[in-house]
Short mmCIF file of C-alpha atoms and ligand atoms in Angstrom, two decimals:
data_model
loop_
_atom_site.label_atom_id
_atom_site.label_comp_id
_atom_site.label_asym_id
_atom_site.label_seq_id
_atom_site.Cartn_x
_atom_site.Cartn_y
_atom_site.Cartn_z
CA MET A 1 -31.73 -23.15 -6.13
CA GLN A 2 -28.62 -22.22 -4.11
CA ILE A 3 -29.58 -19.44 -1.69
CA ALA A 4 -27.69 -17.50 0.98
CA VAL A 5 -29.38 -15.91 4.03
CA VAL A 6 -27.35 -13.35 5.96
CA GLY A 7 -28.33 -13.17 9.65
CA SER A 8 -29.64 -16.07 11.74
CA GLY A 9 -32.02 -14.09 13.92
CA TYR A 10 -35.77 -14.67 14.09
CA VAL A 11 -36.27 -13.75 10.44
CA GLY A 12 -33.05 -15.17 8.95
CA LEU A 13 -33.15 -18.53 10.71
CA VAL A 14 -36.85 -19.13 10.11
CA ALA A 15 -36.60 -18.03 6.47
CA GLY A 16 -33.51 -20.20 5.94
CA ALA A 17 -35.11 -23.31 7.45
CA CYS A 18 -38.37 -22.81 5.52
CA LEU A 19 -36.61 -22.17 2.20
CA ALA A 20 -34.69 -25.43 2.73
CA ASP A 21 -38.01 -27.15 3.38
CA LEU A 22 -39.27 -25.80 0.05
CA GLY A 23 -36.39 -27.71 -1.57
CA HIS A 24 -33.68 -25.06 -1.90
CA ASP A 25 -30.05 -25.39 -0.81
CA VAL A 26 -29.58 -22.72 1.84
CA MET A 27 -26.41 -21.37 3.46
CA VAL A 28 -27.19 -19.25 6.54
CA VAL A 29 -24.38 -16.81 7.27
CA ASP A 30 -23.84 -15.03 10.58
CA ASN A 31 -20.88 -13.18 12.11
CA ASP A 32 -21.80 -14.36 15.60
CA GLN A 33 -19.52 -17.39 16.12
CA GLY A 34 -21.43 -18.42 19.25
CA LYS A 35 -24.71 -18.61 17.34
CA LEU A 36 -23.08 -20.53 14.48
CA ALA A 37 -21.54 -23.08 16.82
CA ALA A 38 -24.87 -23.58 18.60
CA LEU A 39 -26.73 -24.01 15.30
CA ARG A 40 -24.15 -26.47 13.96
CA ASN A 41 -24.37 -28.46 17.23
CA GLY A 42 -28.09 -28.93 16.83
CA GLN A 43 -29.21 -26.25 19.29
CA VAL A 44 -32.21 -24.03 18.46
CA PRO A 45 -31.47 -20.50 19.78
CA ILE A 46 -35.06 -19.26 19.53
CA HIS A 47 -38.42 -20.61 20.78
CA GLU A 48 -40.52 -21.25 17.67
CA ASN A 49 -42.96 -24.11 16.91
CA PHE A 50 -41.84 -26.48 14.11
CA LEU A 51 -38.37 -24.83 13.90
CA PRO A 52 -36.54 -27.66 15.75
CA GLU A 53 -38.21 -30.13 13.35
CA LEU A 54 -37.12 -28.24 10.23
CA LEU A 55 -33.58 -27.76 11.52
CA ASN A 56 -33.29 -31.48 12.30
CA ARG A 57 -34.69 -32.32 8.88
CA HIS A 58 -32.25 -30.19 6.87
CA ARG A 59 -29.22 -29.33 9.01
CA GLY A 60 -26.00 -30.41 7.28
CA ARG A 61 -27.91 -31.31 4.12
CA ARG A 62 -29.93 -28.61 2.42
CA LEU A 63 -29.23 -26.21 5.30
CA THR A 64 -25.67 -25.24 6.27
CA PHE A 65 -24.22 -22.51 8.50
CA SER A 66 -21.18 -20.35 7.71
CA ASP A 67 -19.36 -17.17 8.67
CA ASP A 68 -17.88 -16.78 5.18
CA LEU A 69 -20.27 -14.35 3.47
CA GLN A 70 -18.29 -13.97 0.25
CA GLU A 71 -18.09 -17.72 -0.31
CA ALA A 72 -21.82 -17.96 0.28
CA VAL A 73 -22.39 -15.19 -2.29
CA ARG A 74 -20.15 -16.90 -4.86
CA LEU A 75 -22.10 -20.15 -4.46
CA SER A 76 -25.59 -18.59 -4.51
CA SER A 77 -27.91 -16.99 -7.09
CA VAL A 78 -29.97 -15.14 -4.49
CA ILE A 79 -28.78 -13.57 -1.21
CA PHE A 80 -31.39 -12.64 1.43
CA VAL A 81 -30.23 -9.94 3.88
CA ALA A 82 -31.86 -10.44 7.32
CA VAL A 83 -29.51 -8.63 9.63
CA GLY A 84 -30.70 -6.38 12.43
CA THR A 85 -32.00 -2.87 11.68
CA PRO A 86 -32.22 -1.56 15.25
CA PRO A 87 -33.42 2.00 15.98
CA THR A 88 -30.92 4.87 16.44
CA GLU A 89 -31.34 7.42 19.29
CA SER A 90 -33.54 9.59 17.09
CA GLY A 91 -35.71 6.70 15.93
CA GLU A 92 -34.33 6.19 12.44
CA ALA A 93 -33.46 2.63 11.43
CA ASP A 94 -29.74 1.93 11.90
CA LEU A 95 -28.75 0.53 8.52
CA SER A 96 -25.02 0.20 9.20
CA TYR A 97 -25.23 -3.62 9.35
CA VAL A 98 -27.08 -3.66 6.03
CA GLU A 99 -24.39 -1.41 4.54
CA SER A 100 -21.49 -3.49 5.84
CA VAL A 101 -23.12 -6.65 4.49
CA ALA A 102 -23.68 -4.97 1.11
CA ARG A 103 -20.00 -4.04 0.95
CA GLU A 104 -18.99 -7.63 1.67
CA ILE A 105 -21.47 -9.02 -0.85
CA ALA A 106 -19.88 -6.86 -3.55
CA GLY A 107 -16.64 -8.82 -3.13
CA GLY A 108 -18.36 -12.13 -3.88
CA ILE A 109 -20.28 -11.22 -7.05
CA ASN A 110 -18.77 -13.50 -9.70
CA ALA A 111 -21.97 -13.98 -11.76
CA TYR A 112 -25.53 -12.57 -11.88
CA LYS A 113 -26.93 -12.28 -8.35
CA VAL A 114 -30.09 -10.92 -6.75
CA ILE A 115 -29.61 -9.27 -3.35
CA VAL A 116 -32.89 -9.31 -1.45
CA GLU A 117 -33.82 -7.19 1.56
CA LYS A 118 -35.61 -9.42 4.09
CA SER A 119 -35.09 -7.16 7.10
CA THR A 120 -37.53 -4.32 7.60
CA VAL A 121 -35.90 -1.29 6.03
CA PRO A 122 -36.98 2.26 5.13
CA VAL A 123 -37.89 3.17 1.57
CA TYR A 124 -34.82 3.91 -0.63
CA THR A 125 -32.67 1.29 1.14
CA SER A 126 -32.53 -0.86 -2.00
CA GLU A 127 -31.17 2.12 -3.97
CA TRP A 128 -28.47 2.64 -1.34
CA VAL A 129 -27.53 -1.04 -1.37
CA ARG A 130 -27.16 -0.81 -5.17
CA LYS A 131 -24.99 2.34 -4.87
CA ILE A 132 -22.71 0.70 -2.28
CA ILE A 133 -22.19 -2.40 -4.45
CA LEU A 134 -21.55 -0.28 -7.58
CA ARG A 135 -19.04 1.82 -5.60
CA HIS A 136 -17.02 -1.37 -5.16
CA GLY A 137 -16.63 -1.61 -8.93
CA THR A 138 -19.24 -4.29 -9.50
CA ASP A 139 -20.58 -4.58 -13.08
CA PRO A 140 -24.14 -3.08 -12.98
CA GLU A 141 -25.36 -5.92 -15.24
CA LEU A 142 -24.22 -8.53 -12.73
CA PHE A 143 -26.75 -7.87 -9.96
CA ASP A 144 -30.13 -6.57 -8.98
CA VAL A 145 -31.39 -5.46 -5.57
CA ALA A 146 -34.92 -6.46 -4.60
CA SER A 147 -37.16 -6.18 -1.54
CA ASN A 148 -39.07 -9.19 -0.17
CA PRO A 149 -40.47 -8.05 3.19
CA GLU A 150 -41.20 -10.68 5.81
CA PHE A 151 -44.52 -10.55 7.68
CA LEU A 152 -43.93 -13.42 10.10
CA ARG A 153 -44.94 -12.99 13.73
CA GLU A 154 -42.86 -14.41 16.54
CA GLY A 155 -44.45 -17.47 18.07
CA THR A 156 -46.03 -18.48 14.73
CA ALA A 157 -43.02 -17.65 12.54
CA VAL A 158 -42.72 -20.95 10.64
CA THR A 159 -46.40 -21.25 9.75
CA ASP A 160 -46.59 -17.51 8.95
CA PHE A 161 -43.73 -18.02 6.45
CA LEU A 162 -45.20 -21.15 4.86
CA PHE A 163 -48.86 -20.03 4.94
CA PRO A 164 -48.58 -16.27 4.31
CA ASP A 165 -51.51 -13.94 3.52
CA ARG A 166 -49.33 -12.75 0.62
CA ILE A 167 -45.78 -12.84 -0.68
CA VAL A 168 -44.55 -9.39 -1.75
CA ILE A 169 -41.63 -9.20 -4.16
CA GLY A 170 -40.36 -5.72 -4.96
CA CYS A 171 -38.24 -5.95 -8.11
CA ASP A 172 -37.21 -3.34 -10.65
CA THR A 173 -36.24 -5.93 -13.32
CA GLU A 174 -38.14 -8.91 -14.74
CA ARG A 175 -35.00 -11.07 -14.37
CA SER A 176 -34.90 -10.64 -10.58
CA ALA A 177 -38.70 -11.01 -10.33
CA ASN A 178 -38.53 -14.35 -12.15
CA LEU A 179 -35.88 -15.68 -9.78
CA LEU A 180 -37.97 -14.76 -6.73
CA ARG A 181 -41.09 -16.24 -8.33
CA GLU A 182 -39.11 -19.46 -8.82
CA ILE A 183 -38.01 -19.51 -5.18
CA TYR A 184 -41.59 -19.23 -3.88
CA ALA A 185 -43.19 -21.40 -6.58
CA PRO A 186 -43.71 -24.37 -4.18
CA LEU A 187 -46.00 -22.07 -2.13
CA THR A 188 -47.62 -20.08 -4.96
CA ALA A 189 -48.21 -23.14 -7.16
CA GLY A 190 -49.26 -25.11 -4.09
CA SER A 191 -46.99 -28.15 -4.60
CA TYR A 192 -45.49 -27.75 -1.13
CA TYR A 193 -48.87 -28.29 0.52
CA GLN A 194 -49.36 -31.60 -1.32
CA ARG A 195 -46.30 -33.09 0.36
CA ALA A 196 -46.92 -35.64 3.17
CA ASP A 197 -44.23 -34.01 5.33
CA ALA A 198 -45.45 -30.43 4.79
CA ILE A 199 -45.84 -28.39 7.98
CA PRO A 200 -49.57 -28.65 8.90
CA GLN A 201 -51.81 -25.82 7.74
CA PRO A 202 -53.02 -23.61 10.64
CA ASP A 203 -56.62 -22.39 10.89
CA ARG A 204 -57.59 -19.08 9.28
CA THR A 205 -55.01 -19.43 6.47
CA SER A 206 -55.62 -19.96 2.77
CA ILE A 207 -53.46 -21.71 0.18
CA PRO A 208 -51.85 -21.28 -2.26
CA ALA A 209 -50.23 -18.01 -1.26
CA PRO A 210 -50.87 -15.03 -3.57
CA ILE A 211 -47.78 -13.26 -4.93
CA ILE A 212 -47.75 -9.46 -5.27
CA VAL A 213 -45.09 -8.04 -7.59
CA THR A 214 -44.26 -4.34 -7.09
CA SER A 215 -41.33 -1.96 -7.42
CA ALA A 216 -38.64 -2.24 -4.76
CA LYS A 217 -39.67 1.10 -3.22
CA SER A 218 -43.33 0.09 -3.00
CA ALA A 219 -42.39 -3.20 -1.33
CA GLU A 220 -40.28 -1.40 1.26
CA LEU A 221 -43.25 0.86 1.99
CA ILE A 222 -45.71 -2.05 2.15
CA LYS A 223 -43.80 -3.46 5.12
CA HIS A 224 -43.55 -0.19 7.08
CA ALA A 225 -47.16 0.73 6.30
CA SER A 226 -48.42 -2.74 7.30
CA ASN A 227 -46.65 -2.69 10.67
CA ALA A 228 -47.65 0.92 11.32
CA PHE A 229 -51.30 0.17 10.47
CA LEU A 230 -51.39 -2.87 12.81
CA ALA A 231 -49.77 -0.83 15.61
CA MET A 232 -52.30 1.94 14.95
CA LYS A 233 -55.17 -0.56 15.18
CA ILE A 234 -53.89 -1.67 18.61
CA SER A 235 -53.45 1.91 19.83
CA PHE A 236 -56.91 2.80 18.50
CA ILE A 237 -58.62 0.02 20.43
CA ASN A 238 -56.62 0.87 23.56
CA ALA A 239 -57.82 4.46 23.25
CA VAL A 240 -61.41 3.23 22.88
CA ALA A 241 -60.87 1.02 25.94
CA SER A 242 -59.91 4.13 27.93
CA VAL A 243 -63.18 5.78 26.87
CA CYS A 244 -65.02 2.59 27.92
CA GLU A 245 -63.43 2.84 31.37
CA ALA A 246 -64.49 6.48 31.67
CA VAL A 247 -68.14 5.83 30.77
CA GLY A 248 -68.61 2.30 32.15
CA ALA A 249 -69.02 0.60 28.76
CA ASN A 250 -67.56 -2.85 27.93
CA ILE A 251 -64.68 -3.02 25.44
CA ASN A 252 -65.45 -6.66 24.55
CA GLN A 253 -68.88 -5.63 23.34
CA VAL A 254 -67.43 -2.65 21.50
CA VAL A 255 -64.75 -4.75 19.80
CA HIS A 256 -67.39 -7.25 18.73
CA GLY A 257 -69.57 -4.53 17.28
CA VAL A 258 -66.66 -2.76 15.53
CA GLY A 259 -64.76 -5.88 14.42
CA THR A 260 -67.79 -7.46 12.77
CA ASP A 261 -67.65 -4.73 10.15
CA SER A 262 -65.98 -6.52 7.23
CA ARG A 263 -64.18 -3.26 6.35
CA ILE A 264 -62.52 -3.33 9.82
CA GLY A 265 -62.21 -7.02 10.84
CA PRO A 266 -61.84 -8.45 14.35
CA ARG A 267 -58.11 -9.18 14.35
CA PHE A 268 -55.57 -7.02 16.20
CA LEU A 269 -58.31 -5.38 18.24
CA ASN A 270 -57.24 -6.91 21.56
CA PRO A 271 -56.87 -4.14 24.16
CA GLY A 272 -54.15 -4.45 26.75
CA ILE A 273 -50.97 -2.87 28.07
CA GLY A 274 -49.81 -1.92 24.56
CA TYR A 275 -47.71 -3.43 21.82
CA GLY A 276 -44.04 -4.40 22.22
CA GLY A 277 -41.53 -6.63 20.46
CA SER A 278 -38.61 -6.16 18.07
CA CYS A 279 -40.76 -4.79 15.27
CA PHE A 280 -43.75 -2.53 15.97
CA PRO A 281 -41.99 -0.04 18.29
CA LYS A 282 -38.96 0.40 16.04
CA ASP A 283 -40.83 0.20 12.74
CA VAL A 284 -43.39 2.87 13.73
CA MET A 285 -40.52 5.15 14.80
CA ALA A 286 -38.52 4.39 11.62
CA PHE A 287 -41.55 5.01 9.39
CA ARG A 288 -42.19 8.31 11.20
CA ALA A 289 -38.55 9.30 10.63
CA VAL A 290 -38.35 8.33 6.95
CA ALA A 291 -41.65 10.11 6.21
CA ARG A 292 -40.24 13.25 7.82
CA GLU A 293 -37.08 12.92 5.68
CA CYS A 294 -39.29 12.67 2.59
CA GLY A 295 -41.03 15.89 3.63
CA TYR A 296 -44.27 14.34 4.95
CA ASP A 297 -45.10 15.10 8.62
CA PHE A 298 -46.78 11.79 9.57
CA ARG A 299 -48.10 13.10 12.91
CA LEU A 300 -50.66 10.25 13.22
CA LEU A 301 -47.77 7.92 14.08
CA ASP A 302 -46.78 10.16 17.01
CA GLU A 303 -50.21 9.56 18.52
CA VAL A 304 -49.93 5.80 17.90
CA MET A 305 -46.69 5.81 19.92
CA HIS A 306 -48.07 8.18 22.57
CA ILE A 307 -51.17 6.04 23.20
CA ASN A 308 -48.93 2.97 23.45
CA GLU A 309 -46.67 4.53 26.06
CA ASP A 310 -49.65 5.93 27.97
CA GLN A 311 -51.24 2.48 28.08
CA ARG A 312 -48.43 1.31 30.38
CA GLN A 313 -48.85 4.32 32.69
CA ARG A 314 -52.61 3.70 32.81
CA PHE A 315 -51.93 0.13 33.98
CA LEU A 316 -49.55 1.37 36.69
CA ARG A 317 -52.26 3.78 37.88
CA LYS A 318 -54.69 0.86 37.98
CA VAL A 319 -52.28 -1.13 40.20
CA ARG A 320 -51.98 1.88 42.52
CA SER A 321 -55.77 2.29 42.58
CA ALA A 322 -56.06 -1.35 43.64
CA LEU A 323 -53.26 -1.39 46.24
CA TRP A 324 -52.87 2.29 47.22
CA THR A 325 -49.13 2.39 47.99
CA LEU A 326 -46.73 0.02 46.21
CA ARG A 327 -43.65 0.19 48.45
CA GLY A 328 -43.14 -3.17 50.14
CA LYS A 329 -46.10 -4.78 48.35
CA ASN A 330 -45.59 -8.37 47.10
CA LEU A 331 -46.77 -8.69 43.51
CA GLY A 332 -47.25 -11.90 41.57
CA VAL A 333 -46.63 -11.46 37.85
CA LEU A 334 -47.71 -13.80 35.07
CA GLY A 335 -45.82 -13.12 31.82
CA LEU A 336 -42.52 -11.44 30.94
CA ALA A 337 -42.33 -12.01 27.16
CA PHE A 338 -43.64 -9.21 24.89
CA LYS A 339 -46.47 -11.54 23.85
CA GLY A 340 -47.60 -15.13 24.28
CA GLY A 341 -45.89 -17.94 22.39
CA THR A 342 -42.38 -16.50 22.34
CA ASP A 343 -39.29 -16.25 24.54
CA ASP A 344 -38.56 -12.77 23.18
CA ILE A 345 -38.51 -9.88 25.70
CA ARG A 346 -37.40 -7.14 23.32
CA GLU A 347 -39.47 -3.99 24.07
CA SER A 348 -41.68 -6.12 26.29
CA PRO A 349 -44.46 -4.09 27.99
CA ALA A 350 -44.41 -6.72 30.77
CA LEU A 351 -40.74 -6.16 31.48
CA PHE A 352 -41.22 -2.38 31.43
CA LEU A 353 -43.98 -2.68 34.06
CA VAL A 354 -41.99 -5.06 36.26
CA GLN A 355 -39.04 -2.63 36.26
CA ALA A 356 -41.39 0.31 37.00
CA LEU A 357 -42.96 -1.57 39.93
CA LEU A 358 -39.52 -2.45 41.32
CA GLN A 359 -38.61 1.22 41.16
CA GLU A 360 -41.69 1.99 43.27
CA GLY A 361 -40.38 -0.43 45.91
CA SER A 362 -42.60 -3.43 45.18
CA LYS A 363 -41.31 -7.03 45.42
CA VAL A 364 -42.04 -9.16 42.37
CA SER A 365 -42.34 -12.92 41.93
CA ALA A 366 -42.81 -13.72 38.24
CA TYR A 367 -43.50 -16.71 36.01
CA ASP A 368 -43.27 -17.03 32.22
CA PRO A 369 -43.46 -20.32 30.26
CA ALA A 370 -40.52 -19.45 27.94
CA ALA A 371 -38.91 -16.07 28.68
CA MET A 372 -37.41 -16.71 32.13
CA ASN A 373 -33.81 -17.17 30.94
CA ARG A 374 -33.80 -14.08 28.75
CA SER A 375 -35.48 -12.09 31.58
CA ARG A 376 -32.88 -13.31 34.09
CA GLU A 377 -30.17 -11.80 31.84
CA VAL A 378 -31.89 -8.40 32.25
CA LEU A 379 -33.36 -8.54 35.78
CA GLY A 380 -30.79 -10.75 37.53
CA SER A 381 -31.84 -11.22 41.18
CA ALA A 382 -34.06 -8.13 41.27
CA ILE A 383 -37.13 -10.38 41.18
CA LYS A 384 -38.01 -13.94 42.25
CA PHE A 385 -38.41 -16.29 39.29
CA ALA A 386 -41.24 -18.66 40.26
CA ASP A 387 -41.53 -22.13 38.80
CA SER A 388 -45.29 -21.98 38.27
CA PRO A 389 -48.14 -19.43 38.05
CA TYR A 390 -49.32 -20.58 41.49
CA ALA A 391 -45.85 -20.13 43.00
CA ALA A 392 -45.78 -16.61 41.56
CA ALA A 393 -49.13 -15.87 43.25
CA HIS A 394 -48.03 -17.33 46.59
CA GLY A 395 -48.47 -14.75 49.38
CA ALA A 396 -48.93 -11.90 46.91
CA ASP A 397 -51.00 -8.79 47.61
CA ALA A 398 -52.19 -8.98 44.01
CA LEU A 399 -51.63 -10.94 40.79
CA LEU A 400 -50.79 -9.08 37.57
CA ILE A 401 -51.40 -10.64 34.15
CA LEU A 402 -48.91 -9.04 31.74
CA THR A 403 -48.52 -11.45 28.78
CA GLU A 404 -51.27 -13.20 26.83
CA TRP A 405 -50.05 -16.80 27.26
CA GLU A 406 -52.82 -19.29 26.52
CA GLU A 407 -51.89 -21.39 29.55
CA PHE A 408 -52.72 -18.46 31.84
CA ALA A 409 -56.30 -18.50 30.57
CA ASN A 410 -56.86 -22.02 31.94
CA LEU A 411 -55.61 -21.72 35.51
CA ASP A 412 -57.26 -23.33 38.57
CA PHE A 413 -58.85 -20.20 40.08
CA SER A 414 -59.61 -21.68 43.51
CA ARG A 415 -55.99 -22.80 43.85
CA LEU A 416 -54.89 -19.37 42.68
CA ARG A 417 -57.09 -17.64 45.25
CA SER A 418 -55.75 -19.92 48.01
CA GLU A 419 -52.20 -18.91 47.12
CA LEU A 420 -52.88 -15.16 47.05
CA LYS A 421 -52.79 -13.05 50.26
CA TYR A 422 -55.66 -10.95 48.83
CA PRO A 423 -57.90 -12.18 45.95
CA ILE A 424 -56.97 -9.28 43.67
CA VAL A 425 -56.21 -9.85 39.98
CA ILE A 426 -55.15 -6.95 37.72
CA ASP A 427 -55.30 -8.18 34.13
CA GLY A 428 -53.41 -6.25 31.46
CA ARG A 429 -54.46 -8.67 28.75
CA ASN A 430 -58.19 -9.29 29.44
CA LEU A 431 -57.66 -13.04 29.63
CA TYR A 432 -60.65 -13.61 31.95
CA GLU A 433 -64.36 -12.74 32.07
CA PRO A 434 -65.16 -10.25 34.86
CA GLU A 435 -68.30 -12.10 35.93
CA VAL A 436 -66.41 -15.40 36.18
CA MET A 437 -63.67 -13.80 38.25
CA ALA A 438 -66.19 -12.17 40.59
CA ALA A 439 -67.98 -15.49 40.98
CA GLN A 440 -64.63 -17.04 41.84
CA GLY A 441 -64.24 -14.51 44.67
CA PHE A 442 -61.74 -12.15 43.04
CA THR A 443 -61.63 -8.39 42.81
CA TYR A 444 -60.81 -8.17 39.13
CA TYR A 445 -59.42 -5.19 37.26
CA SER A 446 -59.02 -5.33 33.47
CA VAL A 447 -58.72 -3.06 30.42
CA GLY A 448 -61.80 -1.28 29.11
CA ARG A 449 -64.19 -3.11 31.42
CA ALA A 450 -65.63 -2.27 34.82
CA THR A 451 -63.80 -3.59 37.85
CA CYS A 452 -65.66 -6.50 39.46
CA HIS A 453 -65.83 -7.45 43.14
CA PRO A 454 -66.61 -10.83 44.70
CA ASP A 455 -70.13 -9.63 45.40
CA GLY A 456 -70.41 -9.38 41.62
CA VAL A 457 -71.31 -5.68 41.74
CA PRO A 458 -69.16 -3.67 39.29
CA ALA A 459 -67.46 -0.72 41.05
CA ALA A 460 -68.70 2.67 39.74
CA MET A 461 -65.81 4.22 37.84
CA SER A 462 -65.04 7.94 37.98
CA LYS A 463 -63.56 9.95 35.11
CA ASN A 464 -59.92 9.02 35.91
CA GLY A 465 -60.56 5.29 36.26
CA LYS A 466 -60.38 5.51 40.06
CA LYS A 467 -63.22 4.03 42.15
CA ALA A 468 -65.91 6.67 43.01
C1 LIG B 1 -34.51 -8.73 11.73
C2 LIG B 1 -34.46 -7.26 11.58
O1 LIG B 1 -33.75 -6.80 12.65
C3 LIG B 1 -35.78 -6.62 11.67
O2 LIG B 1 -35.69 -5.31 11.19
C4 LIG B 1 -36.72 -7.21 10.81
O3 LIG B 1 -37.94 -6.67 11.11
C5 LIG B 1 -36.70 -8.62 11.03
O4 LIG B 1 -35.40 -9.18 10.83
P1 LIG B 1 -34.42 -10.29 13.77
O5 LIG B 1 -34.31 -11.49 12.89
O6 LIG B 1 -35.24 -10.40 14.95
O7 LIG B 1 -34.96 -9.03 12.98
O8 LIG B 1 -32.93 -9.75 14.03
P2 LIG B 1 -31.88 -10.25 15.03
O9 LIG B 1 -32.49 -11.24 15.94
O10 LIG B 1 -31.24 -9.03 15.52
O11 LIG B 1 -30.86 -11.08 14.09
C6 LIG B 1 -29.99 -10.46 13.23
C7 LIG B 1 -28.84 -11.46 12.99
O12 LIG B 1 -27.94 -10.90 12.05
C8 LIG B 1 -28.03 -11.73 14.26
O13 LIG B 1 -27.90 -13.12 14.43
C9 LIG B 1 -26.67 -11.10 13.98
O14 LIG B 1 -25.60 -11.81 14.56
C10 LIG B 1 -26.61 -11.17 12.46
N1 LIG B 1 -25.74 -10.17 11.84
C11 LIG B 1 -25.87 -8.85 12.16
C12 LIG B 1 -24.78 -10.61 10.90
O15 LIG B 1 -24.66 -11.79 10.64
N2 LIG B 1 -23.98 -9.67 10.30
C13 LIG B 1 -24.07 -8.35 10.60
O16 LIG B 1 -23.33 -7.56 10.03
C14 LIG B 1 -25.06 -7.92 11.56
C1 LIG B 2 -45.24 -8.17 14.19
C2 LIG B 2 -46.13 -8.28 12.95
O1 LIG B 2 -47.37 -8.87 13.30
C3 LIG B 2 -45.45 -9.13 11.89
O2 LIG B 2 -46.22 -9.15 10.69
C4 LIG B 2 -44.08 -8.52 11.56
O3 LIG B 2 -43.41 -9.28 10.63
C5 LIG B 2 -43.26 -8.39 12.81
O4 LIG B 2 -43.96 -7.64 13.79
P1 LIG B 2 -44.64 -9.68 16.26
O5 LIG B 2 -43.90 -8.49 16.74
O6 LIG B 2 -44.01 -11.00 16.33
O7 LIG B 2 -45.10 -9.45 14.72
O8 LIG B 2 -45.96 -9.77 17.16
P2 LIG B 2 -47.50 -9.47 17.02
O9 LIG B 2 -48.24 -10.73 17.15
O10 LIG B 2 -47.77 -8.62 15.87
O11 LIG B 2 -47.72 -8.62 18.37
C6 LIG B 2 -47.05 -7.40 18.50
C7 LIG B 2 -47.42 -6.76 19.83
O12 LIG B 2 -48.76 -6.28 19.78
C8 LIG B 2 -47.33 -7.71 21.02
O13 LIG B 2 -46.82 -7.02 22.13
C9 LIG B 2 -48.80 -8.09 21.26
O14 LIG B 2 -49.04 -8.41 22.62
C10 LIG B 2 -49.51 -6.79 20.89
N1 LIG B 2 -50.90 -6.96 20.43
C11 LIG B 2 -51.15 -7.69 19.30
C12 LIG B 2 -51.93 -6.33 21.13
O15 LIG B 2 -51.71 -5.67 22.14
N2 LIG B 2 -53.22 -6.45 20.66
C13 LIG B 2 -53.51 -7.18 19.53
O16 LIG B 2 -54.69 -7.25 19.17
C14 LIG B 2 -52.44 -7.83 18.83
#
């Protein structure tokens, strides 16, 4: 099928490349000439496993790049809209890009088309998109607007798209539902997975993918509710971790006991410095705002956001409790991306903490496997960008672990200790076992677990997390 995807960001580019790999002819449209030129020249603007492979496989054949939206609409049966929906000052989703794209799409409708929301949008957006297109004199019989939310995570975007837990299509007509069913048939019928060149199936996924057909409004809500629930799960376990710190319990043990309940499940119960990224922060705010507009005061989401912000302040207090004053202290930092596996620093808790520590007069030497370039654009020369975790630790008063990169979990501890001025590690992602760190001669602070000292004796913790 001939498909257009508007927006070549994380969602648009990954969706475009994967849809081409399913056998469709895909035109990815973007109004950023720089991005288009880079994509046409074979560059891959985002750090995602398997994406370079898919782009090499289909670029110039089943996958083309254009800035001419109306031509793409004329040539396509289905148009996926994956432009940005950033937050406004007051937290609502800014839908002006979606509206301007809808206006342009109207000018290209020369036969029956389905316009599909792929970006995360508040409920009712599909009705507005329909109104905008009708306002431009389009025949109401010539198009439908549907919602097909994307649940991919950065870092595992390609496999999340091709091996999804579910595919949700929100359609208010059978005609549009059938077209979307046809698009995803290689995944739902399972034929894609039989192919020798199919992207390998990751662990903990099941095939074929189930398809869930709902109304457009319900699909829009499924996306907001899913992201808000996952963010709530993270804030919940971070709150429990704070109770653990107050009473001297161990969050690992608590997570194991709670997560083994099949009604709860172990995933997304990793305590740390809070959630970040281009989705959870803005989607929780946008869901809170749209609920308010609909007359429901969704106060629970306020607490989800409050716990998340407080989690960063708690970590700063932990650094102060380890080092007393921060002015003039040299800090080694491992991780700048908002999570492991990506180069994305949008709403990164790590970056927030680095900037807060700089404001307190600390000197920072940081290392990240993928997000250095994007961080340099924000931090400039305010910090030292080290070329290895050990270089970041060199001469530091303490080492801070801020992003859950797998490679940080397998470091050479004795080399690390020899680089550090003081063997102090403050872990915002619980990558290490306290007993192991103590045995390695470190004073080790983490989230929801007692601080450990080289002599292996956990420090008694007082109510506010400070040492007694
Ligand atoms: C997008 C949505 O922003 C987010 O709400 C949703 O959760 C996931 O999809 P992302 O892919 O990360 O997120 O967006 P972004 O990286 O901002 O890319 C959007 C792309 O759309 C950019 O390349 C931008 O140049 C392009 N764009 C934006 C257009 O082509 N036309 C426009 O009018 C606006
Ligand atoms: C998220 C959703 O998972 C995805 O379905 C949606 O399409 C887009 O938003 P993403 O933002 O890429 O994906 O990252 P995710 O893996 O969900 O992590 C989000 C944040 O939560 C990161 O900062 C991560 O470090 C943090 N996190 C995640 C925790 O602190 N604890 C956890 O247990 C899981």
